[in-house]
Amino acid sequence: MDKGSEGFVYRLYNVALTRDAEAAGLTDWNNKLTSKKQTAAEVAQGIFFSAEFQNKNYSDVQCVKFLYRTMFGREADEAGLRGWIEKLDSGMSREFVFRGFAESQEFDNLCNSYNINRGTVTLGQYRDKNEGATGYVSRLYTKMLGRKYEDAGIEYWCREYLTGKVTIENIATNGFLHSQEFKNLNLSNEEFVTRMYRTFLNRDPDEAGYKDWVGKLNSGAKTRDDLVYGFSLSQEFSNLKKSYGL
């Protein structure tokens, strides 16, 4: 196959979509490259986020492996694969991961072999603007609600935070702690204390602290909001926020 722009497009079809390119698609994408209306990164983005590729419903692991094969021309190394999956698990989008591949030296080398311009990728989602904020919000889903985030939810909270509408503390309390979903968990005081230690202090409770808080909640001396407020002002929570760059 030609090592020019047409060969590059044909390769995208062959590796990413696992089929030969149809004449119309090959011509259309090649024209975009040769006319410089789109760069190699943009064309690859169009293929990876096409309805055809999305309808295959690949898992995150499968998707990243396809990126390695398509963008780098090799199989994924274990450390690299693990690193990208961790980013996806922490709330970053597949577009964010794609950009990491598209703006890499390895993809640049591939593009040079076809004598085409690599280009860059523009991201539009709030969840992709601040890895720390996204990771923190993702953590609230897993630690407080006990489940993985949904795309719409993590995008909503990242937008609220990054546009200055809410603070990190507001998200944790009004957004999650007081949500109907959390209330529906019907946690006992014992379960609640343990979950709040893990959420706000990033550790299991120490025996003394656990007994103290459970006792105060059971007697009514303190409310659940009192516990969360105290934890939110603690040095441990401050250190946790700092670890996310917040």
Coordinates of C-alpha atoms in Angstrom, one line a residue:
M1 CA 0.0 0.0 0.0
D2 CA 1.1 3.5 -0.8
K3 CA 3.0 5.3 1.9
G4 CA 1.3 8.6 1.2
S5 CA -1.9 9.9 2.6
E6 CA -4.1 7.3 0.9
G7 CA -2.0 4.6 2.5
F8 CA -2.4 6.2 5.9
V9 CA -6.2 6.3 5.5
Y10 CA -6.3 2.7 4.2
R11 CA -4.3 1.6 7.2
L12 CA -6.8 3.3 9.6
Y13 CA -9.6 1.4 8.2
N14 CA -7.7 -1.9 8.2
V15 CA -6.4 -1.7 11.7
A16 CA -9.0 0.4 13.6
L17 CA -12.2 -0.8 11.8
T18 CA -10.7 -4.3 10.9
R19 CA -11.8 -4.0 7.3
D20 CA -10.8 -2.7 3.9
A21 CA -11.7 0.9 3.1
E22 CA -14.7 1.4 0.8
A23 CA -13.9 3.7 -2.2
A24 CA -16.0 6.6 -1.1
G25 CA -14.7 6.7 2.4
L26 CA -11.1 6.3 1.3
T27 CA -11.5 9.2 -1.2
D28 CA -13.3 11.4 1.3
W29 CA -10.7 11.1 4.1
N30 CA -7.8 11.2 1.7
N31 CA -9.1 14.5 0.2
K32 CA -9.4 16.0 3.7
L33 CA -5.7 15.2 4.3
T34 CA -4.4 16.3 0.9
S35 CA -6.3 19.5 1.0
K36 CA -5.1 20.1 4.6
K37 CA -8.6 20.5 5.8
Q38 CA -7.8 18.0 8.4
T39 CA -4.6 16.6 9.9
A40 CA -3.7 13.0 10.5
A41 CA -4.8 13.3 14.2
E42 CA -8.2 14.6 13.1
V43 CA -8.8 11.9 10.5
A44 CA -7.8 9.2 13.0
Q45 CA -10.2 10.9 15.5
G46 CA -13.0 10.7 12.9
I47 CA -12.4 7.0 12.5
F48 CA -12.1 6.1 16.2
F49 CA -15.2 8.1 17.2
S50 CA -17.3 7.1 14.2
A51 CA -20.6 5.3 14.7
E52 CA -19.0 2.2 13.2
F53 CA -16.3 2.0 15.8
Q54 CA -18.5 3.0 18.7
N55 CA -21.1 0.4 17.7
K56 CA -18.6 -2.3 18.3
N57 CA -19.0 -1.6 22.1
Y58 CA -15.4 -2.3 22.9
S59 CA -14.3 -2.4 26.5
D60 CA -11.8 0.2 27.7
V61 CA -9.0 -2.3 27.5
Q62 CA -10.0 -3.3 24.0
C63 CA -10.2 0.3 22.9
V64 CA -6.8 1.2 24.3
K65 CA -5.3 -1.9 22.6
F66 CA -6.7 -0.7 19.3
L67 CA -5.1 2.7 19.9
Y68 CA -1.7 1.1 20.3
R69 CA -2.1 -1.0 17.2
T70 CA -3.5 1.9 15.1
M71 CA -1.6 4.9 16.3
F72 CA 1.7 3.2 17.3
G73 CA 1.8 0.2 15.0
R74 CA 2.5 -2.2 18.0
E75 CA 0.9 -4.1 20.8
A76 CA 0.3 -2.4 24.1
D77 CA 3.0 -2.7 26.7
E78 CA 1.7 -3.7 30.1
A79 CA 2.7 -0.6 32.0
G80 CA 1.3 1.7 29.3
L81 CA -2.0 -0.1 29.1
R82 CA -2.4 -0.1 32.8
G83 CA -1.7 3.7 32.9
W84 CA -4.3 4.5 30.4
I85 CA -6.9 2.3 32.0
E86 CA -6.3 4.0 35.3
K87 CA -7.0 7.4 33.7
L88 CA -10.3 6.1 32.3
D89 CA -11.2 4.6 35.6
S90 CA -10.5 7.9 37.3
G91 CA -13.0 9.7 35.0
M92 CA -11.0 10.9 32.0
S93 CA -12.8 10.3 28.7
R94 CA -11.7 8.2 25.7
E95 CA -11.2 11.4 23.8
F96 CA -8.6 12.4 26.4
V97 CA -6.8 9.1 26.0
F98 CA -7.0 9.4 22.2
R99 CA -5.3 12.8 22.4
G100 CA -2.5 11.2 24.4
F101 CA -1.8 8.8 21.5
A102 CA -2.4 11.4 18.8
E103 CA 0.0 14.0 20.2
S104 CA 2.8 11.5 21.0
Q105 CA 6.2 11.1 19.4
E106 CA 5.3 7.5 18.3
F107 CA 2.3 8.7 16.3
D108 CA 4.4 11.6 14.9
N109 CA 6.9 9.0 13.7
L110 CA 4.1 7.0 12.0
C111 CA 2.8 10.1 10.3
N112 CA 6.3 11.0 9.1
S113 CA 6.6 7.6 7.5
Y114 CA 3.5 8.5 5.4
N115 CA 4.7 12.1 4.8
I116 CA 1.7 13.7 6.4
N117 CA 1.1 16.3 9.1
R118 CA 0.3 14.8 12.5
G119 CA -1.6 17.8 14.0
T120 CA -3.2 18.1 17.4
V121 CA -6.5 17.2 19.1
T122 CA -9.0 19.6 20.7
L123 CA -11.0 18.4 23.7
G124 CA -14.4 19.8 24.5
Q125 CA -15.6 18.1 27.7
Y126 CA -15.1 19.6 31.2
R127 CA -14.1 16.3 32.6
D128 CA -10.9 16.5 30.4
K129 CA -9.8 19.9 31.6
N130 CA -8.5 19.1 35.1
E131 CA -7.3 15.6 35.9
G132 CA -7.3 16.2 39.6
A133 CA -10.8 17.5 39.8
T134 CA -12.1 14.7 37.6
G135 CA -10.2 12.1 39.7
Y136 CA -11.7 13.5 42.9
V137 CA -15.3 13.5 41.6
S138 CA -14.8 9.9 40.3
R139 CA -13.6 9.0 43.8
L140 CA -16.8 10.3 45.3
Y141 CA -18.8 7.9 43.1
T142 CA -16.7 4.9 44.1
K143 CA -16.1 5.7 47.8
M144 CA -19.4 7.3 48.8
L145 CA -21.9 5.8 46.5
G146 CA -20.1 2.5 46.0
R147 CA -20.3 2.4 42.2
K148 CA -18.6 3.6 39.0
Y149 CA -19.5 7.1 37.7
E150 CA -21.8 7.6 34.7
D151 CA -20.5 9.9 32.0
A152 CA -23.2 12.5 32.3
G153 CA -22.8 12.7 36.1
I154 CA -19.0 13.2 36.1
E155 CA -19.3 15.8 33.3
Y156 CA -21.9 17.7 35.2
W157 CA -20.0 17.9 38.4
C158 CA -16.7 18.8 36.7
R159 CA -18.5 21.6 34.8
E160 CA -20.1 22.9 38.1
Y161 CA -16.7 22.9 39.8
L162 CA -14.6 24.4 37.0
T163 CA -17.1 27.2 36.3
G164 CA -17.0 28.2 39.9
K165 CA -20.6 27.3 40.8
V166 CA -19.6 24.9 43.6
T167 CA -16.6 24.0 45.7
I168 CA -15.1 20.5 46.2
E169 CA -16.8 20.4 49.6
N170 CA -20.2 21.4 48.1
I171 CA -20.0 18.5 45.7
A172 CA -19.2 16.0 48.4
T173 CA -21.9 17.2 50.8
N174 CA -24.9 18.6 48.8
G175 CA -24.0 16.7 45.7
F176 CA -23.4 13.2 47.1
L177 CA -24.0 13.0 50.8
H178 CA -27.5 14.6 50.6
S179 CA -28.4 12.9 47.3
Q180 CA -31.4 10.7 47.1
E181 CA -29.2 7.9 45.9
F182 CA -27.1 8.0 49.0
K183 CA -30.1 8.2 51.3
N184 CA -31.5 5.1 49.5
L185 CA -28.4 3.1 50.6
N186 CA -29.9 3.2 54.2
L187 CA -26.5 2.8 55.8
S188 CA -26.3 2.0 59.5
N189 CA -24.3 4.4 61.6
E190 CA -21.5 1.9 61.7
E191 CA -21.4 1.6 57.9
F192 CA -21.7 5.4 57.5
V193 CA -18.7 6.1 59.7
T194 CA -16.5 3.6 57.9
R195 CA -17.6 5.0 54.5
M196 CA -16.9 8.6 55.5
Y197 CA -13.4 7.7 56.8
R198 CA -12.7 6.1 53.4
T199 CA -14.2 9.0 51.5
F200 CA -12.8 12.0 53.3
L201 CA -9.7 10.6 55.1
N202 CA -8.7 8.0 52.5
R203 CA -8.3 5.3 55.1
D204 CA -10.2 2.8 57.3
P205 CA -11.2 4.2 60.7
D206 CA -9.0 3.8 63.7
E207 CA -10.7 1.9 66.5
A208 CA -10.9 4.9 68.9
G209 CA -12.2 7.3 66.3
Y210 CA -14.7 4.7 65.0
K211 CA -16.2 4.0 68.4
D212 CA -16.3 7.7 69.3
W213 CA -18.3 8.7 66.2
V214 CA -20.6 5.7 66.2
G215 CA -21.4 6.4 69.8
K216 CA -22.1 10.0 69.2
L217 CA -24.3 9.2 66.2
N218 CA -26.2 6.5 68.1
S219 CA -26.8 8.8 71.1
G220 CA -27.8 11.8 69.0
A221 CA -25.0 13.9 70.4
K222 CA -23.8 14.5 66.9
T223 CA -25.4 14.3 63.4
R224 CA -24.0 12.8 60.3
D225 CA -23.6 16.3 58.9
D226 CA -21.5 17.1 62.0
L227 CA -19.2 14.2 61.2
V228 CA -18.8 15.2 57.6
Y229 CA -18.2 18.9 58.5
G230 CA -15.5 17.9 60.9
F231 CA -13.8 15.6 58.4
S232 CA -14.0 18.3 55.7
L233 CA -12.0 20.6 57.9
S234 CA -9.3 18.0 58.9
Q235 CA -5.7 18.1 57.9
E236 CA -6.2 14.6 56.4
F237 CA -8.8 15.8 54.0
S238 CA -6.7 18.8 53.1
N239 CA -3.9 16.5 52.3
L240 CA -6.2 14.4 50.2
K241 CA -7.3 17.5 48.2
K242 CA -3.7 18.4 47.7
S243 CA -3.0 15.0 46.2
Y244 CA -5.5 15.8 43.5
G245 CA -4.1 19.3 43.0
L246 CA -7.1 20.9 44.6

